[in-house]
PDB file of C-alpha atoms in Angstrom:
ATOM      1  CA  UNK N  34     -47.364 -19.919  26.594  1.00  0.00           C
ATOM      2  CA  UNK N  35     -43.701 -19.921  25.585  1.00  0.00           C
ATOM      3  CA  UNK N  36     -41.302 -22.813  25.507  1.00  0.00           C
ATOM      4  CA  UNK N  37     -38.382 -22.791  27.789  1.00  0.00           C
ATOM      5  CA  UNK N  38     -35.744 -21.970  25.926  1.00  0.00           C
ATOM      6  CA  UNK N  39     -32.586 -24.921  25.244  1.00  0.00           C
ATOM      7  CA  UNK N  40     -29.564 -23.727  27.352  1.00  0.00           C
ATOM      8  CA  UNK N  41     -26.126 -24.847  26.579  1.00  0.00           C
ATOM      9  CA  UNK N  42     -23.211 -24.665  28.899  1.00  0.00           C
ATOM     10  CA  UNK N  43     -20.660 -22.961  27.632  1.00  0.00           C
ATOM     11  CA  UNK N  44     -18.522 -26.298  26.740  1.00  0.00           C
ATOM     12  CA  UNK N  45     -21.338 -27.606  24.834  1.00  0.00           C
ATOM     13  CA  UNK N  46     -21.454 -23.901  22.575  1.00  0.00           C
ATOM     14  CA  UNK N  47     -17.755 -24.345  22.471  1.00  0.00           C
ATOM     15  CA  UNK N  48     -18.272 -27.816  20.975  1.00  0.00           C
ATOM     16  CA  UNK N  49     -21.281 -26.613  18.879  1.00  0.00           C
ATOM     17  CA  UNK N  50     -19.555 -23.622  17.152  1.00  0.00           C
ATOM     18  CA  UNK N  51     -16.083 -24.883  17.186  1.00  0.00           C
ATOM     19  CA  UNK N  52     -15.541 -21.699  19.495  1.00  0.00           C
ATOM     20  CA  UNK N  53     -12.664 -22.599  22.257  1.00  0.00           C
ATOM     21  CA  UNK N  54     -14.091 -21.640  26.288  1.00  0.00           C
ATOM     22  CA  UNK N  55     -11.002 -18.746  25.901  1.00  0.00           C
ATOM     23  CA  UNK N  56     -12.902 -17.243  22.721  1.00  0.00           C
ATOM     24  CA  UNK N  57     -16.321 -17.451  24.273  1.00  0.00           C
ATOM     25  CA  UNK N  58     -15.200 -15.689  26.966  1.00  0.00           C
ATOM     26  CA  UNK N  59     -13.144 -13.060  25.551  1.00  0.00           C
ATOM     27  CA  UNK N  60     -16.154 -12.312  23.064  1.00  0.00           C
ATOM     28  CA  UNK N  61     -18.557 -12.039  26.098  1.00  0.00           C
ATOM     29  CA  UNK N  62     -16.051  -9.818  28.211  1.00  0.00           C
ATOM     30  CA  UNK N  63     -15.767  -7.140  24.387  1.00  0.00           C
ATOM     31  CA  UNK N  64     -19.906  -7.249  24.071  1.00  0.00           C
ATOM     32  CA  UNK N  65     -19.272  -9.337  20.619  1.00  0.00           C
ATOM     33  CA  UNK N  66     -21.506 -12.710  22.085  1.00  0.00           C
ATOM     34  CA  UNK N  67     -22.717 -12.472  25.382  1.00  0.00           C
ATOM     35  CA  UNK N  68     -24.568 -15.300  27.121  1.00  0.00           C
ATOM     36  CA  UNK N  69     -28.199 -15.389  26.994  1.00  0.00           C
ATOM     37  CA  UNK N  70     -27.670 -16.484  31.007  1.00  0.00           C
ATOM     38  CA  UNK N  71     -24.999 -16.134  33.473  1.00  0.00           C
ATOM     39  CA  UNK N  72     -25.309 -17.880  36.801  1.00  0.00           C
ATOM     40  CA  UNK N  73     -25.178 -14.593  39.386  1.00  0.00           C
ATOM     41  CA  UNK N  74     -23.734 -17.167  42.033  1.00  0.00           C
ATOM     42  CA  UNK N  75     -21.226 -19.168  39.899  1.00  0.00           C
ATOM     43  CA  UNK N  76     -20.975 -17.063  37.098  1.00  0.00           C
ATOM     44  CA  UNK N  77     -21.371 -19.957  34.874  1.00  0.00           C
ATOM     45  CA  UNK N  78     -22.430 -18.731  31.398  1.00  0.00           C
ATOM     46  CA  UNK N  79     -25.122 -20.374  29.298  1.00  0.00           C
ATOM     47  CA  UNK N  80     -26.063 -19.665  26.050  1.00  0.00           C
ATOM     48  CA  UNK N  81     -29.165 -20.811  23.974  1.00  0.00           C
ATOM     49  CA  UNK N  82     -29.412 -22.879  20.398  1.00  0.00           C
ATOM     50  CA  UNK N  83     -30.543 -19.406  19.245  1.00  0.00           C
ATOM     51  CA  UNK N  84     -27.301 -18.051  19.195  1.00  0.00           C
ATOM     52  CA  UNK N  85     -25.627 -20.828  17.307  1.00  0.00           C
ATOM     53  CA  UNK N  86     -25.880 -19.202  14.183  1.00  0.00           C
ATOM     54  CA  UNK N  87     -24.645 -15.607  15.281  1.00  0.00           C
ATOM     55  CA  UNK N  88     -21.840 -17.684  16.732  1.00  0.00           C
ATOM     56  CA  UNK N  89     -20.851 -19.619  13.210  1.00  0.00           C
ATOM     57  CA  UNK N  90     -21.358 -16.299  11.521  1.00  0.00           C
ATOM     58  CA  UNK N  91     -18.526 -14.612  13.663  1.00  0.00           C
ATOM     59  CA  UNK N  92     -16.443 -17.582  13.154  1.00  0.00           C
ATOM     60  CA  UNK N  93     -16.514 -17.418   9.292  1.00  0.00           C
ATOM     61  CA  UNK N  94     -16.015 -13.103   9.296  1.00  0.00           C
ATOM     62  CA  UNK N  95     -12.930 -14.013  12.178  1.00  0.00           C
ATOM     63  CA  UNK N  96     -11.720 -16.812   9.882  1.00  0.00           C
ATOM     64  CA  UNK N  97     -11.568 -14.317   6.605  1.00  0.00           C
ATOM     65  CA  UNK N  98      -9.650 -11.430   9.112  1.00  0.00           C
ATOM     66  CA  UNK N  99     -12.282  -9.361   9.864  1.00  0.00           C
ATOM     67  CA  UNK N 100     -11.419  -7.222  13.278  1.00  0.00           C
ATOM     68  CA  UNK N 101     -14.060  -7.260  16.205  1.00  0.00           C
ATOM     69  CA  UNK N 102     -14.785  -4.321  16.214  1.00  0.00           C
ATOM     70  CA  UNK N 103     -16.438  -4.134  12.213  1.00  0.00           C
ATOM     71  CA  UNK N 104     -18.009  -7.877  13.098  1.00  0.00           C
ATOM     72  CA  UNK N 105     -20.334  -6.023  16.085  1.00  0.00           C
ATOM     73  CA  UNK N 106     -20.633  -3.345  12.751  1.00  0.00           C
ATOM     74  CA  UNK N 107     -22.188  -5.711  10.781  1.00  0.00           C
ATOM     75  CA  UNK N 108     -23.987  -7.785  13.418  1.00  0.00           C
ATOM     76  CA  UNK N 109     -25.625  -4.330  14.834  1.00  0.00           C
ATOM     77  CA  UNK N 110     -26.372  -3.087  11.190  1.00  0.00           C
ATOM     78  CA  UNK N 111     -29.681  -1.619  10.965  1.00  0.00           C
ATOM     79  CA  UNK N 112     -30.964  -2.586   7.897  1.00  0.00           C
ATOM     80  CA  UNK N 113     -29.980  -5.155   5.301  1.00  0.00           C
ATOM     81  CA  UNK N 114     -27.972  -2.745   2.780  1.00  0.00           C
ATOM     82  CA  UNK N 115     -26.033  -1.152   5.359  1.00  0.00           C
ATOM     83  CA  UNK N 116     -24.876  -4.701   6.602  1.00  0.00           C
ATOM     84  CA  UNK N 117     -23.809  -5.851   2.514  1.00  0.00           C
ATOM     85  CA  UNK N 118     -22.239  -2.451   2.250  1.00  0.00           C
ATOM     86  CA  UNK N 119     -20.052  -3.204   5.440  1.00  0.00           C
ATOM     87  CA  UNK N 120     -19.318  -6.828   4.852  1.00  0.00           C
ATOM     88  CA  UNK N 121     -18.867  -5.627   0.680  1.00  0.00           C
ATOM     89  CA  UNK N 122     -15.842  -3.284   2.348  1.00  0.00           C
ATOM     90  CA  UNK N 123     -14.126  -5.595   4.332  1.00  0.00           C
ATOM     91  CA  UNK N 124     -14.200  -8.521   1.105  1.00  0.00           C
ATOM     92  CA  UNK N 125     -12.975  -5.453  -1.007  1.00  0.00           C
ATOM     93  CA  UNK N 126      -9.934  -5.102   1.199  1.00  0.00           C
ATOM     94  CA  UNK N 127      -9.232  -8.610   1.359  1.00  0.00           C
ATOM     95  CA  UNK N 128      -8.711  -8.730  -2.346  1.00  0.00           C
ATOM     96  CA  UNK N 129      -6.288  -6.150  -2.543  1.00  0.00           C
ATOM     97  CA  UNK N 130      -4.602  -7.517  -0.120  1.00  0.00           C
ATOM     98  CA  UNK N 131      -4.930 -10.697  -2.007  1.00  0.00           C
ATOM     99  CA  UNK N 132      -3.388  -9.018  -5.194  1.00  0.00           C
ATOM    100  CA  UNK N 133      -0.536  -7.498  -3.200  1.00  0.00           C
ATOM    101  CA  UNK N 134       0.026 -11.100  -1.566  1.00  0.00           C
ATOM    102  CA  UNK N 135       0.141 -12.687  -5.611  1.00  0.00           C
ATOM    103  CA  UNK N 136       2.345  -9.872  -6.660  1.00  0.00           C
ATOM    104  CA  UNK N 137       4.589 -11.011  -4.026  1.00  0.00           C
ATOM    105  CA  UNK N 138       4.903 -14.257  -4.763  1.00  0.00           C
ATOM    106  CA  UNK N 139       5.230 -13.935  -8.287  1.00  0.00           C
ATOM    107  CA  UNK N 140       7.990 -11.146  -7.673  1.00  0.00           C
ATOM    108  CA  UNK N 141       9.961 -13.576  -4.809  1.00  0.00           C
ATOM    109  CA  UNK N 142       9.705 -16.636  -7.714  1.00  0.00           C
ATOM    110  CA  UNK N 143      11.486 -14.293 -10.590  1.00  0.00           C
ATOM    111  CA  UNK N 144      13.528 -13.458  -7.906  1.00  0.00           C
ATOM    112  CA  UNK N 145      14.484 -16.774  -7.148  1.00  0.00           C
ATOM    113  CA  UNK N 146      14.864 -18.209 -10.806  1.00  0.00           C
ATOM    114  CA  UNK N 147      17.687 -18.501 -12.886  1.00  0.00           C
ATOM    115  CA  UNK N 148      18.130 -15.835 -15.536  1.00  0.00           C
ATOM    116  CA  UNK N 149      16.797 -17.144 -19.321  1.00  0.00           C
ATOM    117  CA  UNK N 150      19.456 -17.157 -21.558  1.00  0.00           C
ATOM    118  CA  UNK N 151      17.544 -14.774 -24.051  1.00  0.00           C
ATOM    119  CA  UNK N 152      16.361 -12.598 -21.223  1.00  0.00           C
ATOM    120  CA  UNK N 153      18.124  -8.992 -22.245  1.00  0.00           C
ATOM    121  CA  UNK N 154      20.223  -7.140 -19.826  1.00  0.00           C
ATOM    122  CA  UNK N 155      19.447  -3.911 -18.561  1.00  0.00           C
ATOM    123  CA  UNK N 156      19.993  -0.995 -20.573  1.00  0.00           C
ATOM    124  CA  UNK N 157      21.296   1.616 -18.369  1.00  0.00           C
ATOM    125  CA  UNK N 158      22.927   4.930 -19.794  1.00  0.00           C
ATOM    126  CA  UNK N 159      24.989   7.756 -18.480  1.00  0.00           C
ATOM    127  CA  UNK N 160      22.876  11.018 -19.394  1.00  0.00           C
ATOM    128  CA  UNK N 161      23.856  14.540 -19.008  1.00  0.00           C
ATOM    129  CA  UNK N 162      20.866  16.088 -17.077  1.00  0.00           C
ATOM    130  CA  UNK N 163      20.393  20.188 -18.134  1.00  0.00           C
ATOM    131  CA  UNK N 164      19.059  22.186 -15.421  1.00  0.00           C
ATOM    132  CA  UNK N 165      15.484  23.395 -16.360  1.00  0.00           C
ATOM    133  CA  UNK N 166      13.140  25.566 -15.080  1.00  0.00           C
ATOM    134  CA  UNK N 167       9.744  23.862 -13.361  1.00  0.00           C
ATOM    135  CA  UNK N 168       6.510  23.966 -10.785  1.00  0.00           C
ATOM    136  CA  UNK N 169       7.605  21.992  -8.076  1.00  0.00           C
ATOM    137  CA  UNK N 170       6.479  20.839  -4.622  1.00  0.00           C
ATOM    138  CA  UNK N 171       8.549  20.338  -1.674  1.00  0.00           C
ATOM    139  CA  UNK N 172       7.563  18.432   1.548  1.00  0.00           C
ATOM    140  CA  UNK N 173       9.202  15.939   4.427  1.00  0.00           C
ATOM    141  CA  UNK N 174       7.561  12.772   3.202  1.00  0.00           C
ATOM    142  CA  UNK N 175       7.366   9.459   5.167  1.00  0.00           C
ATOM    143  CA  UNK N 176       8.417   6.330   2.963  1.00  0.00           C
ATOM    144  CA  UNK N 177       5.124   4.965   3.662  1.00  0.00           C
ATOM    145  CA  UNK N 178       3.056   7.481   2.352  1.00  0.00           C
ATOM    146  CA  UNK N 179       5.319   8.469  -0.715  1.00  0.00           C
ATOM    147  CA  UNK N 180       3.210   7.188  -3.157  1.00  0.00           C
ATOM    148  CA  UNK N 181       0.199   8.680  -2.406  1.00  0.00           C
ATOM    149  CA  UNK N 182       1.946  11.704  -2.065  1.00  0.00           C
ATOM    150  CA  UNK N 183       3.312  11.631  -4.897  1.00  0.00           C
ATOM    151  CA  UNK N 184       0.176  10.925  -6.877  1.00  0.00           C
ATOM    152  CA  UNK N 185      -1.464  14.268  -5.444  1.00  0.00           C
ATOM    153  CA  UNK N 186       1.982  16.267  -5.664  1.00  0.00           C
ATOM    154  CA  UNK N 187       1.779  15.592  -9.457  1.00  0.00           C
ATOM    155  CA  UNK N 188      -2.251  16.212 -10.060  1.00  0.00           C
ATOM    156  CA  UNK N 189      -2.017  19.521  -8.079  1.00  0.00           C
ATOM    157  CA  UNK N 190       1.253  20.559 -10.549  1.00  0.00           C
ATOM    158  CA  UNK N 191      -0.691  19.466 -13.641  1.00  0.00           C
ATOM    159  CA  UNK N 192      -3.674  20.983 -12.200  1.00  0.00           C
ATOM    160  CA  UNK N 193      -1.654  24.473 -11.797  1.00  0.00           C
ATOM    161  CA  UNK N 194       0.049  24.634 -14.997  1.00  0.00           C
ATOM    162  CA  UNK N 195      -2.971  23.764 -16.932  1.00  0.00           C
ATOM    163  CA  UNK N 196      -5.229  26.705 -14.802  1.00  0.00           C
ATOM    164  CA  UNK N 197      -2.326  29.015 -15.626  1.00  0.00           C
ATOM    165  CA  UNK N 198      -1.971  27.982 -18.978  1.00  0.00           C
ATOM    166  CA  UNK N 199       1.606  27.418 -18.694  1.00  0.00           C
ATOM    167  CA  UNK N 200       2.887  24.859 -21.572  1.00  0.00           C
ATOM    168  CA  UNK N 201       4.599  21.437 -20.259  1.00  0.00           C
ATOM    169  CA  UNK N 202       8.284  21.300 -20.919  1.00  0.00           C
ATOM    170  CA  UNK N 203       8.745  17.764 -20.223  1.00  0.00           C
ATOM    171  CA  UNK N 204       8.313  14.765 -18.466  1.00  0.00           C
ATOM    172  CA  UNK N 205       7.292  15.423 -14.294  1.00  0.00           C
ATOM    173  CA  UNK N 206      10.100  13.936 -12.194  1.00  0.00           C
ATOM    174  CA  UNK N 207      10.946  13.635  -8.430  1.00  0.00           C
ATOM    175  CA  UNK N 208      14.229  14.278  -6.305  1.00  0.00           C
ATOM    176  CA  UNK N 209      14.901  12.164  -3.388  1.00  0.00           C
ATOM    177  CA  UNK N 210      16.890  12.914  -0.656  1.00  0.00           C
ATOM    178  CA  UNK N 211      18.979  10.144   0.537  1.00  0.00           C
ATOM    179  CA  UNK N 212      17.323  10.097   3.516  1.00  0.00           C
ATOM    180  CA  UNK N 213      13.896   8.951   2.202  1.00  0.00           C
ATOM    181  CA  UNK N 214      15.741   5.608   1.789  1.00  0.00           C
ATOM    182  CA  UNK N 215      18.200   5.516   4.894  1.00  0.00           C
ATOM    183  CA  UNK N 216      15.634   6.569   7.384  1.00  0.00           C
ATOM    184  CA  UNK N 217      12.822   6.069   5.148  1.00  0.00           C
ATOM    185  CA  UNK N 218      11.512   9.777   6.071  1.00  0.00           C
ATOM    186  CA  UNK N 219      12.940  12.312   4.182  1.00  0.00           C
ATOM    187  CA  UNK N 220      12.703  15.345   1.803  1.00  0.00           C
ATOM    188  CA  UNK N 221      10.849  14.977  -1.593  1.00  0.00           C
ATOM    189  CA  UNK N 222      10.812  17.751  -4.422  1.00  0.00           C
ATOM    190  CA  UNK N 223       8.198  16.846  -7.659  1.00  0.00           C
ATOM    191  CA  UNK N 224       8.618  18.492 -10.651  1.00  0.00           C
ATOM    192  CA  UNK N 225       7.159  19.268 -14.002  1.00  0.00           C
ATOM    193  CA  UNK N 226       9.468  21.570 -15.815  1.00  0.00           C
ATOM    194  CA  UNK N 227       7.635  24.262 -17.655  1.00  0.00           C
ATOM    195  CA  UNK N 228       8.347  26.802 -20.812  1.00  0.00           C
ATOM    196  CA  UNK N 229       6.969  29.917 -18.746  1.00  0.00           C
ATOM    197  CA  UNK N 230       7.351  31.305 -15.074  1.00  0.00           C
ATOM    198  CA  UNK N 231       5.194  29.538 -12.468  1.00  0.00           C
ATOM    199  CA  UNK N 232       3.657  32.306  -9.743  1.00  0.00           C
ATOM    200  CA  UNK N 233       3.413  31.006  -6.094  1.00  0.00           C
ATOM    201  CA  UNK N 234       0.048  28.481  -5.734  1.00  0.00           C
ATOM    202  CA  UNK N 235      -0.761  26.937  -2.826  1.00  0.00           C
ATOM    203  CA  UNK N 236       2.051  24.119  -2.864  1.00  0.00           C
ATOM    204  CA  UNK N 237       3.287  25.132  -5.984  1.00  0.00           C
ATOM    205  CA  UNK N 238       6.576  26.656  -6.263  1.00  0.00           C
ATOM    206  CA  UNK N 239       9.118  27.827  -9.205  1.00  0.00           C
ATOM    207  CA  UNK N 240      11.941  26.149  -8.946  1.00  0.00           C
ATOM    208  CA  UNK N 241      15.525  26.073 -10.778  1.00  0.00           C
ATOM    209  CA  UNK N 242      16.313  21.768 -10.898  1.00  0.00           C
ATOM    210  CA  UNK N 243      19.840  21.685 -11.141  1.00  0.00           C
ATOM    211  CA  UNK N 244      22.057  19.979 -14.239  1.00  0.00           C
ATOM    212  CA  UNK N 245      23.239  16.474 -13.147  1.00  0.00           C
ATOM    213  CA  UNK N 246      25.616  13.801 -14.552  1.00  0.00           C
ATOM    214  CA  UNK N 247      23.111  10.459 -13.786  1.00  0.00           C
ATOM    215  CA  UNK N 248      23.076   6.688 -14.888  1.00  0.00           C
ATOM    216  CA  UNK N 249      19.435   6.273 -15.938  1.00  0.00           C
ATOM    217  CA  UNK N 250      17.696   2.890 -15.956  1.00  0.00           C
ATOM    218  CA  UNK N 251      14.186   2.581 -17.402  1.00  0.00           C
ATOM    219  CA  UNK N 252      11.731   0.738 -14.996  1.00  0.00           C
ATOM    220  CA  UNK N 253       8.595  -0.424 -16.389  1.00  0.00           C
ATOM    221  CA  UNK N 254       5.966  -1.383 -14.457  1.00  0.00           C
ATOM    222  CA  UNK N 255       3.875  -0.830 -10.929  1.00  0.00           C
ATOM    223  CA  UNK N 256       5.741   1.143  -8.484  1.00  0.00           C
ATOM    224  CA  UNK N 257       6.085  -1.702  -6.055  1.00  0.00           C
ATOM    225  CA  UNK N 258       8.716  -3.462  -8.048  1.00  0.00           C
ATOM    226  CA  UNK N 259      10.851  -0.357  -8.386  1.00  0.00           C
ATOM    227  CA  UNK N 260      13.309  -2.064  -6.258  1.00  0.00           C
ATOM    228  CA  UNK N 261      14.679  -4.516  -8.523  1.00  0.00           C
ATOM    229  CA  UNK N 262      15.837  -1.682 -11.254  1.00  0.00           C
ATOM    230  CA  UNK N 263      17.424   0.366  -7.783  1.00  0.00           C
ATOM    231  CA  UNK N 264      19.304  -2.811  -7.520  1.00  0.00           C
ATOM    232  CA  UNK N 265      20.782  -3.379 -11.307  1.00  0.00           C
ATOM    233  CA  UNK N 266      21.509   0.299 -11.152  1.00  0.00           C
ATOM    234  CA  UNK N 267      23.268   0.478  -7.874  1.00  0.00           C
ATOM    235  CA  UNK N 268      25.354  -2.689  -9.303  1.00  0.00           C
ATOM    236  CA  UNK N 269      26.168  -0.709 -12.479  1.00  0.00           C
ATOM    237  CA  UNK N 270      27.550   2.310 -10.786  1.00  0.00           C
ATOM    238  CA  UNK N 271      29.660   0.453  -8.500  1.00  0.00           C
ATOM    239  CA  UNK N 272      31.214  -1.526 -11.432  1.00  0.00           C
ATOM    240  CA  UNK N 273      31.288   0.907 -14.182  1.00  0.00           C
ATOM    241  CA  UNK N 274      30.904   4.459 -12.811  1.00  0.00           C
ATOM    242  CA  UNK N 275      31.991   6.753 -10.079  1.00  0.00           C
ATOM    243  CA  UNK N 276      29.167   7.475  -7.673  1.00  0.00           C
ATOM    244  CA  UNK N 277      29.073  10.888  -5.871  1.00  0.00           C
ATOM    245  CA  UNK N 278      26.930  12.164  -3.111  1.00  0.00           C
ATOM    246  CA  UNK N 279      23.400  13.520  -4.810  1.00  0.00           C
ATOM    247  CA  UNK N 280      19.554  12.947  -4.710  1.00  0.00           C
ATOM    248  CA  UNK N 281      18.233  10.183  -6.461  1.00  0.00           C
ATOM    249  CA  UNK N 282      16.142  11.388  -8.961  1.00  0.00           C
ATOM    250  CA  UNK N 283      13.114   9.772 -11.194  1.00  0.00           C
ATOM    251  CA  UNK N 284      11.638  10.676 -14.034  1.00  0.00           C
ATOM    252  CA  UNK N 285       7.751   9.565 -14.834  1.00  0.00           C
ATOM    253  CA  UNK N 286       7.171   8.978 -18.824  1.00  0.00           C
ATOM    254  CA  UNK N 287       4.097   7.028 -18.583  1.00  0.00           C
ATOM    255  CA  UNK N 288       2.443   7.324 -15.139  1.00  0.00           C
ATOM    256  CA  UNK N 289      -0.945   7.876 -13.967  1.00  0.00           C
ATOM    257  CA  UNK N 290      -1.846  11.225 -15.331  1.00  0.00           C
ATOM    258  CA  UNK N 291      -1.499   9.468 -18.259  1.00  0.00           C
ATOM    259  CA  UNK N 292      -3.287   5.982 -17.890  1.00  0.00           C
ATOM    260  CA  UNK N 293      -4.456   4.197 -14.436  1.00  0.00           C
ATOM    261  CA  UNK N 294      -2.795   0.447 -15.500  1.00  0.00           C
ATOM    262  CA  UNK N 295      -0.059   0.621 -13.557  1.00  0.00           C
ATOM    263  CA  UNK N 296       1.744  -1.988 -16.101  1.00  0.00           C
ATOM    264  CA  UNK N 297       2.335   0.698 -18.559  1.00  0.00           C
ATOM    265  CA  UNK N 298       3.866   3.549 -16.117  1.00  0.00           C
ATOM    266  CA  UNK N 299       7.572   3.751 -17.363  1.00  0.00           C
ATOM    267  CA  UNK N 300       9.976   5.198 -14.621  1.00  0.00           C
ATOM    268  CA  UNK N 301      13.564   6.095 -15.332  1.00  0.00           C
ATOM    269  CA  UNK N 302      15.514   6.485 -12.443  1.00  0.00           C
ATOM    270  CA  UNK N 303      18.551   8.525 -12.234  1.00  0.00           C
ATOM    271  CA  UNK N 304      22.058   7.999  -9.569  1.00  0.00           C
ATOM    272  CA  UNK N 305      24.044  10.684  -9.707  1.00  0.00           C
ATOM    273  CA  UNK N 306      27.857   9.745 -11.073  1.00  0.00           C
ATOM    274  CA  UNK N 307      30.958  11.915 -11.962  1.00  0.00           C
ATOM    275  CA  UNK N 308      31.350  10.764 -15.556  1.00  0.00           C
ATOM    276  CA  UNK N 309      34.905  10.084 -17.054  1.00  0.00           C
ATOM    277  CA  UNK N 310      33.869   9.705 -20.508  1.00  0.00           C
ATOM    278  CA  UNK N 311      31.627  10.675 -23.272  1.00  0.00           C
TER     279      UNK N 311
END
């Protein structure tokens, strides 16, 4: 014969769990915890010692950001591996987004620091920029998914010229219309210039990139603090050179065709000026 089970009201699970009566009820209303009893008269909910632990198990996944929706995931899993593979994802997440929140900081702090004395200035130079031949893509890109796109832009252009065997004729770049920064949605060309013609492929397009006149910094580094050379360059040209309408352009020495640790891609970025000197 069965025990009667040990009903709590739902203050008494609140105080249990450290659950407030608002949470309870919310999580009952989205199917997360439901009562093991509701009064049909009162509608007074009452739950059982049972569920104490599902309850301090949803508080520790809510605590570490984990939506409602992927806690009933893991609380409805199956089987044991498909519940560590599902809890494994969301603790995966949370430590990139740990690494992006400790890039962050450390970024804000140089920020905020007084320059060393030995700490070098930038080098920036004023380069004539030949127009060359190349394999390019061109697309309407959203700021928010540049990156990625760029990333496959390039792999499908390497990809191409090394299925055609078409020889490399320097380093891949990008050209960024201005509205990419003012609206942050704009038009993107990547190139890799190229000795030989390119033929039509898929994306892939011949293209002519134009000469330029350009001050060229060198950023080294992750993508995400790209900003910070934008900014000593911008403060160059307005000082020391006459800026003219143009695309922003970057070029990609070291990037990640050529190694995945981000803290040896090499960047130089390009504003187009109307040089008065040699």
């Amino acid at each position: 014969m069965g025990g009667v089970p040990d009903y709590l009201s739902i203050g008494d699970f609140s105080r249990a769990t450290h659950m407030t009566v608002k949470t309870l009820r919310h999580y009952h209303q989205v199917g997360l915890l439901e009562p093991a009893e509701v009064d049909p008269h009162t509608g007074y909910r009452r739950y059982t010692v049972g569920q104490i632990p599902a309850a301090q198990v949803i508080r520790r996944f809510r605590d570490l950001g984990m939506p409602l929706e992927e806690i009933r995931g893991v609380l409805s899993a199956p089987d044991l591996g498909t519940r560590n593979e599902r809890i494994t994802a969301h603790l995966s997440r949370l430590e990139e987004e740990l690494g992006r929140a400790q890039w962050a900081l450390t970024s804000l702090r140089d920020l905020l620091a007084p320059p060393s004395p030995e700490s070098e200035p930038a080098r920036i130079e004023l380069r004539s920029a030949p127009a060359v031949p190349a394999a390019a893509i061109t697309g309407t890109v959203a700021a928010a998914e540049s990156a990625a796109w760029l990333q496959g832009a390039l792999g499908e252009l390497h990809a191409t010229l090394a299925a055609r065997n078409v020889p490399v004729g320097g380093p891949a770049g990008g050209i960024y219309a201005d509205e990419v920064f003012t609206r942050h949605r704009g038009q993107v060309t990547i190139f890799i210039p190229c000795a030989g013609p390119v033929a039509p492929m898929g994306r892939v397009a011949p293209a002519l990139i134009p000469a330029a006149e350009l001050a060229v910094i060198e950023h080294s580094g992750p993508p995400a603090d790209v900003d910070r050379a934008y900014g000593t360059l911008a403060a160059y040209v307005t000082r020391h050179a006459l800026a003219v309408d143009g695309p922003i352009r970057e070029y990609y020495l070291v990037g990640q065709h050529d190694t995945p640790d981000t803290s040896r891609w090499h960047t130089e970025i390009g504003w187009p000026v109307f040089r008065t000197s040699s």
